[in-house]
């Protein structure tokens, strides 16, 4: 009985915050260690080992150290490009690692008169035969799938694995319906295992005439949406597959060492200050110590500005409470839309002003508190031009006093003026 590990979408180097950088590397380290402990014969990485084709050199150093350990343990690593670590114009770090003997690409494709052709790479210990098609930016690999010479691939005997980094049209979750994809009928048939990447979802399906198709999903997550899903209970990890002439077992290996806290708050029906005070009050009783905290704030404010929901104040509070890292998602937060104002412009200026005040009364808090006539009178005060030779300080002081008089505040504030 033989074993192999299947990883995908490691996206090493994706994060810029120190704690998240540490967690993404630790996820990879843990996956490799568990693979070694499970005595796998080889490891597959179905694209996006790195988040870019030329990643940060500190990340490269850490990954090189881990891959060197696999080489010393005589565990080969077979890969294909992902959409992030592929470049059409320059050498990728994947190519550098292959030149150093730390991994092997099995996705080398040739264009010939009859179409695109692929060769197999045979694993020396197990005899498993591997090939595949890499990702390209904007799913441009669809041309290679469409014109692939599938006959020789399907006729090859033995235990066969096909690596790819593309969404399969028939398997896309509803929320990824707009993602570019490859129809299943463009894949070669008759492989024992189709090692997928690109979809940040765990999918395991057996398809007649094809074989077992598996997406392990990311090890940790490269985007806030991934981490939000993790905080809501989605498991991340990789697969270990046992096989001889055929697949004998599939085992998902969860990486659940990261602790999360998730907080969601709907501001609908609340003013910005009320919502902010309530958010702070509720967060103060949350257990966030040593946790990666995901905060999601959504809904429509009844008054105030979205900027009043202060992410810095929220983040500082949670970090003081011992959070490992705080991510705040305010993309679903909005202020109440103002009603469209309709006025007739064949009226004189005073009538238009009156119409505007009446139409806009519900949009502006200050207008709800005073009569339209008061608003018009206040506008007249504010429109007064500075008189010739009038000092600026006198002009501003007079306008201020007249405004207080209109608002009936001149008597109550008289002693302060």
Short mmCIF file of C-alpha atoms in Angstrom, two decimals, residues 58 131 140 208 211 292 366:
data_model
loop_
_atom_site.label_atom_id
_atom_site.label_comp_id
_atom_site.label_asym_id
_atom_site.label_seq_id
_atom_site.Cartn_x
_atom_site.Cartn_y
_atom_site.Cartn_z
CA UNK A 58 11.98 35.63 3.75
CA UNK A 131 0.79 14.74 -15.59
CA UNK A 140 -6.37 31.15 -20.29
CA UNK A 208 -18.04 7.89 -13.83
CA UNK A 211 -12.32 8.97 -11.39
CA UNK A 292 -7.85 35.56 15.29
CA UNK A 366 -31.37 69.36 11.77
#
